[in-house]
Amino acid sequence: MKTAATPAVCRQKSRQRTDWQKKRVELDLRDVTGDGRFSGYASIFGAIDLGRDVIEPGAFRASLASRGPADIRMLFQHDPDQPIGRWITIREDARGLYVEGQLSLGTARAREVHELMKSGALDGLSIGFKTVRAARQPKGTIRRILSADLWEISVVTFPMQPEARVTNVKHLTDPARQSESRLAATIRRATRLMAGS
């Protein structure tokens, strides 16, 4: 049975939540296996997201060195009450923040996420972090995040960086689903072109 939180606890939780930010990107899956393993990019360097932020190469270096994958949580939709697995690998490369994860298929939510990923219905990743150092572009409209303290990476419905996409999902053998996946990719490309990306 849940008990009501005191006002002091609510204020403390509210302050904690305002200290970190979320940035969503679409999951660029390399693979979703039958045992729940997957890989992709949680952030793409140099890409302007929908919040007018750009994550710069090296932004996560210090955070990854101090925390490592074991201390960065895998959540569903940024909900701390819904952990769905663990990160096995998190590293920066020339493209962005590369991740490999393992869904905990013993939980109902992780099994649902796994099925949605395999079908192509869920393809977003979102990073939860605290900005350590940032700079504004000369005109002030774009914020460059130079250093960030990474807390969690969530599987999400709506990502902030449209450039990162699902590229391949194992076990997607149904021809109708493959056609739907190709159609969705075509619609995404057309949307980016219309938006001027």
Short mmCIF file of C-alpha atoms in Angstrom, two decimals:
data_model
loop_
_atom_site.label_atom_id
_atom_site.label_comp_id
_atom_site.label_asym_id
_atom_site.label_seq_id
_atom_site.Cartn_x
_atom_site.Cartn_y
_atom_site.Cartn_z
CA MET A 1 0.00 0.00 0.00
CA LYS A 2 1.42 3.40 -0.98
CA THR A 3 1.48 6.14 1.59
CA ALA A 4 1.14 9.82 0.79
CA ALA A 5 4.42 11.71 0.56
CA THR A 6 4.95 14.64 2.89
CA PRO A 7 5.23 18.14 1.36
CA ALA A 8 8.94 18.23 2.29
CA VAL A 9 9.57 14.96 0.43
CA CYS A 10 7.62 16.23 -2.62
CA ARG A 11 9.68 19.46 -2.68
CA GLN A 12 12.92 17.45 -2.38
CA LYS A 13 11.90 15.14 -5.26
CA SER A 14 10.86 18.15 -7.34
CA ARG A 15 14.27 19.80 -6.79
CA GLN A 16 16.06 16.56 -7.71
CA ARG A 17 14.12 16.26 -10.96
CA THR A 18 14.85 19.82 -12.07
CA ASP A 19 18.60 19.20 -11.75
CA TRP A 20 18.67 16.88 -14.78
CA GLN A 21 17.33 17.00 -18.30
CA LYS A 22 16.04 14.54 -20.86
CA LYS A 23 16.96 14.40 -24.54
CA ARG A 24 15.20 11.93 -26.76
CA VAL A 25 16.60 10.35 -29.90
CA GLU A 26 15.17 7.61 -32.03
CA LEU A 27 16.74 4.24 -31.43
CA ASP A 28 19.13 3.35 -34.19
CA LEU A 29 18.93 -0.38 -33.60
CA ARG A 30 21.57 -2.62 -35.02
CA ASP A 31 19.80 -5.68 -33.78
CA VAL A 32 17.10 -6.85 -31.41
CA THR A 33 17.72 -10.49 -30.57
CA GLY A 34 15.35 -13.12 -29.25
CA ASP A 35 16.97 -12.91 -25.82
CA GLY A 36 16.35 -9.15 -25.52
CA ARG A 37 19.76 -7.80 -26.48
CA PHE A 38 19.86 -4.70 -28.69
CA SER A 39 22.23 -1.95 -29.75
CA GLY A 40 22.02 1.50 -31.25
CA TYR A 41 22.72 5.18 -30.61
CA ALA A 42 21.30 7.09 -27.64
CA SER A 43 22.64 10.43 -28.92
CA ILE A 44 23.95 11.69 -32.26
CA PHE A 45 26.79 14.22 -32.01
CA GLY A 46 26.44 17.51 -33.85
CA ALA A 47 22.72 17.09 -34.60
CA ILE A 48 20.34 19.87 -33.59
CA ASP A 49 17.49 18.29 -31.66
CA LEU A 50 13.92 19.55 -31.39
CA GLY A 51 14.84 21.47 -28.22
CA ARG A 52 17.55 23.40 -30.16
CA ASP A 53 20.41 21.64 -28.33
CA VAL A 54 23.47 20.00 -29.85
CA ILE A 55 25.43 17.34 -27.96
CA GLU A 56 29.13 17.77 -28.74
CA PRO A 57 31.64 14.90 -29.05
CA GLY A 58 33.22 14.16 -25.67
CA ALA A 59 30.23 15.48 -23.71
CA PHE A 60 29.77 12.17 -21.86
CA ARG A 61 33.45 11.21 -21.47
CA ALA A 62 33.87 12.18 -17.79
CA SER A 63 30.48 10.80 -16.79
CA LEU A 64 31.15 7.43 -18.45
CA ALA A 65 34.59 7.23 -16.85
CA SER A 66 33.17 7.82 -13.37
CA ARG A 67 29.94 5.77 -13.68
CA GLY A 68 30.28 3.14 -16.35
CA PRO A 69 27.30 1.29 -17.87
CA ALA A 70 26.37 -0.49 -14.62
CA ASP A 71 25.42 2.79 -12.91
CA ILE A 72 23.41 4.26 -15.79
CA ARG A 73 19.83 3.01 -15.63
CA MET A 74 17.71 1.63 -18.47
CA LEU A 75 14.15 2.89 -17.97
CA PHE A 76 10.90 2.90 -19.91
CA GLN A 77 9.68 6.45 -20.74
CA HIS A 78 11.95 8.00 -18.02
CA ASP A 79 9.85 6.40 -15.29
CA PRO A 80 12.10 5.44 -12.34
CA ASP A 81 9.44 2.91 -11.31
CA GLN A 82 9.88 1.07 -14.63
CA PRO A 83 13.42 -0.26 -15.04
CA ILE A 84 13.40 -2.64 -18.01
CA GLY A 85 16.95 -3.93 -18.25
CA ARG A 86 20.59 -2.95 -18.02
CA TRP A 87 23.19 -1.36 -20.25
CA ILE A 88 26.08 -3.64 -21.15
CA THR A 89 28.10 -1.16 -23.23
CA ILE A 90 27.96 2.63 -23.42
CA ARG A 91 30.68 4.46 -25.33
CA GLU A 92 31.29 7.51 -27.47
CA ASP A 93 32.39 6.99 -31.05
CA ALA A 94 32.64 9.29 -34.06
CA ARG A 95 28.86 9.23 -34.62
CA GLY A 96 27.53 9.59 -31.09
CA LEU A 97 26.73 7.70 -27.89
CA TYR A 98 26.66 4.01 -28.82
CA VAL A 99 24.82 1.62 -26.49
CA GLU A 100 24.25 -2.10 -26.13
CA GLY A 101 21.52 -3.21 -23.76
CA GLN A 102 19.87 -6.29 -22.34
CA LEU A 103 16.14 -6.21 -21.63
CA SER A 104 15.10 -8.11 -18.50
CA LEU A 105 12.57 -10.40 -20.16
CA GLY A 106 11.49 -11.80 -16.80
CA THR A 107 9.44 -8.62 -16.33
CA ALA A 108 6.19 -7.94 -18.17
CA ARG A 109 7.12 -4.39 -19.25
CA ALA A 110 10.45 -5.54 -20.75
CA ARG A 111 8.66 -8.29 -22.71
CA GLU A 112 6.20 -5.68 -24.05
CA VAL A 113 9.06 -3.33 -25.01
CA HIS A 114 10.88 -6.22 -26.69
CA GLU A 115 7.85 -7.11 -28.83
CA LEU A 116 7.28 -3.45 -29.74
CA MET A 117 10.94 -3.07 -30.75
CA LYS A 118 10.86 -6.22 -32.87
CA SER A 119 7.73 -5.04 -34.68
CA GLY A 120 9.19 -1.58 -35.30
CA ALA A 121 6.48 0.14 -33.23
CA LEU A 122 8.90 1.45 -30.58
CA ASP A 123 12.20 2.88 -31.76
CA GLY A 124 13.17 5.82 -29.55
CA LEU A 125 15.91 6.38 -26.98
CA SER A 126 16.12 9.33 -24.61
CA ILE A 127 18.99 10.39 -22.39
CA GLY A 128 18.46 11.76 -18.89
CA PHE A 129 21.35 13.97 -17.80
CA LYS A 130 22.49 17.07 -15.94
CA THR A 131 24.28 19.73 -17.99
CA VAL A 132 27.75 20.36 -16.60
CA ARG A 133 28.99 22.81 -19.23
CA ALA A 134 27.26 24.42 -22.22
CA ALA A 135 27.72 27.33 -24.63
CA ARG A 136 25.34 29.30 -26.84
CA GLN A 137 25.88 29.89 -30.54
CA PRO A 138 26.53 33.58 -31.46
CA LYS A 139 22.86 34.21 -32.25
CA GLY A 140 21.86 32.47 -29.04
CA THR A 141 19.31 30.09 -30.49
CA ILE A 142 21.30 26.85 -30.22
CA ARG A 143 22.83 25.52 -27.02
CA ARG A 144 25.95 23.36 -27.41
CA ILE A 145 26.24 20.83 -24.58
CA LEU A 146 29.97 20.38 -23.98
CA SER A 147 29.81 18.24 -20.84
CA ALA A 148 26.91 16.26 -19.39
CA ASP A 149 26.46 13.99 -16.39
CA LEU A 150 24.54 10.99 -17.78
CA TRP A 151 22.07 9.39 -15.34
CA GLU A 152 19.83 7.18 -17.45
CA ILE A 153 18.86 6.17 -20.96
CA SER A 154 15.20 5.35 -21.61
CA VAL A 155 13.40 3.51 -24.36
CA VAL A 156 10.71 6.01 -25.43
CA THR A 157 7.92 6.59 -27.92
CA PHE A 158 8.80 10.16 -28.99
CA PRO A 159 12.50 10.95 -29.37
CA MET A 160 14.07 14.41 -29.50
CA GLN A 161 16.62 13.69 -32.28
CA PRO A 162 14.83 12.59 -35.47
CA GLU A 163 18.11 11.65 -37.24
CA ALA A 164 18.67 8.44 -35.28
CA ARG A 165 16.46 5.64 -36.65
CA VAL A 166 15.82 1.94 -36.42
CA THR A 167 17.89 0.33 -39.16
CA ASN A 168 17.52 -3.38 -38.56
CA VAL A 169 15.46 -5.55 -36.27
CA LYS A 170 16.14 -9.28 -36.10
CA HIS A 171 13.14 -11.61 -36.28
CA LEU A 172 11.23 -9.13 -38.47
CA THR A 173 10.43 -11.87 -40.98
CA ASP A 174 6.76 -11.22 -41.71
CA PRO A 175 6.69 -9.64 -45.23
CA ALA A 176 3.76 -7.38 -44.28
CA ARG A 177 5.71 -6.04 -41.30
CA GLN A 178 8.79 -5.52 -43.46
CA SER A 179 6.68 -3.48 -45.92
CA GLU A 180 5.27 -1.43 -43.01
CA SER A 181 8.80 -0.81 -41.77
CA ARG A 182 9.97 0.38 -45.20
CA LEU A 183 6.88 2.62 -45.51
CA ALA A 184 7.54 4.13 -42.06
CA ALA A 185 11.17 4.83 -43.04
CA THR A 186 10.02 6.52 -46.27
CA ILE A 187 7.53 8.69 -44.36
CA ARG A 188 10.28 9.70 -41.89
CA ARG A 189 12.62 10.70 -44.73
CA ALA A 190 9.85 12.73 -46.41
CA THR A 191 9.03 14.46 -43.11
CA ARG A 192 12.70 15.44 -42.64
CA LEU A 193 12.86 16.79 -46.21
CA MET A 194 9.67 18.84 -45.71
CA ALA A 195 11.02 20.20 -42.42
CA GLY A 196 14.22 21.29 -44.17
CA SER A 197 16.51 18.93 -42.24
#
